């Protein structure tokens, strides 16, 4: 059954406001851990493996100059390091330091806890339905939003 304009507006409003709630959870977790949300996303992206700068830029949806600044600042804090890329001697990869790995786990856990709290008023069946519908939405729009991939991969 097709939705009319009012139903579409309701979905749009709900998705936009939901994104605000998730962004607020990232910001609160960042404050708790002494990170910006972008630094937290960078650390979470690197939890699985080191990445080259081009890969990180695509993963986080950042322009080269923005990513370079983010990596520079996070390196100064001792959370990430640049290392030679074994496949290309001219390139570097960004990897977590031990301190960065510990902080990434703290940030991820705090963020997951906050996001889980958002659905605390829903029953198990409602949570399953919500997860299914959001999963379909993400699947149907794969490739349109690279910024959330790292966080989503590491938050489940």
GROMACS .gro file of C-alpha atoms in nm:
model
  156
    1UNK     CA    1   0.000   0.000   0.000
    2UNK     CA    2   0.141   0.339  -0.099
    3UNK     CA    3   0.190   0.604   0.166
    4UNK     CA    4   0.030   0.942   0.123
    5UNK     CA    5   0.224   1.267   0.175
    6UNK     CA    6   0.137   1.281   0.545
    7UNK     CA    7   0.270   0.932   0.611
    8UNK     CA    8   0.590   1.010   0.418
    9UNK     CA    9   0.634   1.329   0.620
   10UNK     CA   10   0.591   1.126   0.938
   11UNK     CA   11   0.863   0.882   0.829
   12UNK     CA   12   1.094   1.166   0.730
   13UNK     CA   13   1.043   1.343   1.061
   14UNK     CA   14   1.093   1.021   1.258
   15UNK     CA   15   1.415   0.934   1.073
   16UNK     CA   16   1.557   1.285   1.104
   17UNK     CA   17   1.477   1.308   1.473
   18UNK     CA   18   1.615   0.957   1.527
   19UNK     CA   19   1.941   1.064   1.365
   20UNK     CA   20   1.955   1.355   1.610
   21UNK     CA   21   1.917   1.112   1.900
   22UNK     CA   22   2.195   0.887   1.769
   23UNK     CA   23   2.423   1.187   1.707
   24UNK     CA   24   2.354   1.306   2.062
   25UNK     CA   25   2.452   0.961   2.192
   26UNK     CA   26   2.782   0.985   2.001
   27UNK     CA   27   2.843   1.335   2.139
   28UNK     CA   28   2.767   1.230   2.499
   29UNK     CA   29   2.993   0.925   2.469
   30UNK     CA   30   3.264   1.143   2.322
   31UNK     CA   31   3.243   1.387   2.612
   32UNK     CA   32   3.255   1.097   2.858
   33UNK     CA   33   3.568   0.961   2.688
   34UNK     CA   34   3.732   1.296   2.611
   35UNK     CA   35   3.681   1.259   2.236
   36UNK     CA   36   3.496   1.440   1.963
   37UNK     CA   37   3.234   1.224   1.789
   38UNK     CA   38   3.460   1.220   1.481
   39UNK     CA   39   3.756   1.095   1.684
   40UNK     CA   40   3.532   0.825   1.831
   41UNK     CA   41   3.421   0.718   1.483
   42UNK     CA   42   3.783   0.707   1.368
   43UNK     CA   43   3.884   0.489   1.661
   44UNK     CA   44   3.587   0.257   1.605
   45UNK     CA   45   3.671   0.226   1.236
   46UNK     CA   46   4.023   0.118   1.327
   47UNK     CA   47   3.913  -0.144   1.581
   48UNK     CA   48   3.900  -0.416   1.317
   49UNK     CA   49   4.219  -0.332   1.124
   50UNK     CA   50   4.450  -0.051   1.014
   51UNK     CA   51   4.339   0.142   0.705
   52UNK     CA   52   4.508   0.352   0.442
   53UNK     CA   53   4.412   0.717   0.428
   54UNK     CA   54   4.205   0.676   0.110
   55UNK     CA   55   4.014   0.383   0.259
   56UNK     CA   56   3.953   0.577   0.581
   57UNK     CA   57   3.832   0.880   0.391
   58UNK     CA   58   3.578   0.669   0.203
   59UNK     CA   59   3.477   0.479   0.516
   60UNK     CA   60   3.418   0.794   0.722
   61UNK     CA   61   3.293   1.011   0.437
   62UNK     CA   62   3.563   1.273   0.491
   63UNK     CA   63   3.759   1.482   0.244
   64UNK     CA   64   4.135   1.428   0.243
   65UNK     CA   65   4.214   1.754   0.425
   66UNK     CA   66   3.955   1.689   0.697
   67UNK     CA   67   4.079   1.334   0.747
   68UNK     CA   68   4.442   1.447   0.762
   69UNK     CA   69   4.358   1.698   1.035
   70UNK     CA   70   4.159   1.438   1.230
   71UNK     CA   71   4.440   1.182   1.208
   72UNK     CA   72   4.703   1.445   1.297
   73UNK     CA   73   4.514   1.549   1.612
   74UNK     CA   74   4.442   1.191   1.715
   75UNK     CA   75   4.809   1.101   1.658
   76UNK     CA   76   4.920   1.388   1.882
   77UNK     CA   77   4.699   1.246   2.158
   78UNK     CA   78   4.876   0.910   2.120
   79UNK     CA   79   4.562   0.724   2.012
   80UNK     CA   80   4.662   0.632   1.657
   81UNK     CA   81   4.987   0.598   1.467
   82UNK     CA   82   5.086   0.606   1.104
   83UNK     CA   83   5.272   0.300   0.982
   84UNK     CA   84   5.413   0.201   0.642
   85UNK     CA   85   5.175   0.018   0.414
   86UNK     CA   86   5.330  -0.322   0.343
   87UNK     CA   87   5.168  -0.327  -0.005
   88UNK     CA   88   5.285   0.022  -0.109
   89UNK     CA   89   5.605   0.173   0.030
   90UNK     CA   90   5.486   0.525  -0.055
   91UNK     CA   91   5.162   0.496   0.142
   92UNK     CA   92   5.082   0.484   0.512
   93UNK     CA   93   4.816   0.310   0.712
   94UNK     CA   94   4.657   0.440   1.029
   95UNK     CA   95   4.645   0.200   1.324
   96UNK     CA   96   4.534   0.219   1.684
   97UNK     CA   97   4.788   0.243   1.962
   98UNK     CA   98   4.727   0.035   2.274
   99UNK     CA   99   4.583   0.345   2.443
  100UNK     CA  100   4.366   0.414   2.139
  101UNK     CA  101   4.235   0.056   2.132
  102UNK     CA  102   4.133   0.076   2.498
  103UNK     CA  103   3.965   0.413   2.448
  104UNK     CA  104   3.791   0.288   2.131
  105UNK     CA  105   3.638   0.003   2.329
  106UNK     CA  106   3.526   0.244   2.603
  107UNK     CA  107   3.372   0.480   2.346
  108UNK     CA  108   3.201   0.194   2.161
  109UNK     CA  109   3.058   0.047   2.483
  110UNK     CA  110   2.933   0.388   2.603
  111UNK     CA  111   2.775   0.461   2.264
  112UNK     CA  112   2.609   0.118   2.241
  113UNK     CA  113   2.471   0.159   2.593
  114UNK     CA  114   2.324   0.499   2.510
  115UNK     CA  115   2.175   0.384   2.181
  116UNK     CA  116   2.026   0.073   2.345
  117UNK     CA  117   1.863   0.304   2.603
  118UNK     CA  118   1.678   0.479   2.319
  119UNK     CA  119   1.467   0.168   2.265
  120UNK     CA  120   1.416   0.084   2.633
  121UNK     CA  121   1.042   0.159   2.609
  122UNK     CA  122   0.988  -0.091   2.329
  123UNK     CA  123   0.903  -0.456   2.376
  124UNK     CA  124   1.112  -0.737   2.230
  125UNK     CA  125   0.883  -0.780   1.928
  126UNK     CA  126   0.885  -0.405   1.860
  127UNK     CA  127   1.266  -0.398   1.880
  128UNK     CA  128   1.286  -0.689   1.637
  129UNK     CA  129   1.049  -0.513   1.396
  130UNK     CA  130   1.241  -0.188   1.425
  131UNK     CA  131   1.572  -0.369   1.362
  132UNK     CA  132   1.424  -0.548   1.060
  133UNK     CA  133   1.284  -0.228   0.909
  134UNK     CA  134   1.602  -0.029   0.968
  135UNK     CA  135   1.806  -0.317   0.826
  136UNK     CA  136   1.596  -0.309   0.509
  137UNK     CA  137   1.636   0.068   0.488
  138UNK     CA  138   2.014   0.035   0.519
  139UNK     CA  139   2.028  -0.250   0.268
  140UNK     CA  140   1.816  -0.061   0.016
  141UNK     CA  141   2.044   0.242   0.050
  142UNK     CA  142   2.382   0.066   0.069
  143UNK     CA  143   2.661   0.282  -0.064
  144UNK     CA  144   2.478   0.611  -0.008
  145UNK     CA  145   2.625   0.669   0.339
  146UNK     CA  146   2.984   0.567   0.399
  147UNK     CA  147   3.012   0.770   0.718
  148UNK     CA  148   2.816   0.530   0.931
  149UNK     CA  149   2.968   0.204   0.813
  150UNK     CA  150   3.255   0.196   1.060
  151UNK     CA  151   3.041   0.273   1.358
  152UNK     CA  152   2.769   0.032   1.252
  153UNK     CA  153   3.015  -0.250   1.191
  154UNK     CA  154   3.163  -0.209   1.537
  155UNK     CA  155   2.847  -0.139   1.735
  156UNK     CA  156   2.677  -0.473   1.688
   0.00000   0.00000   0.00000
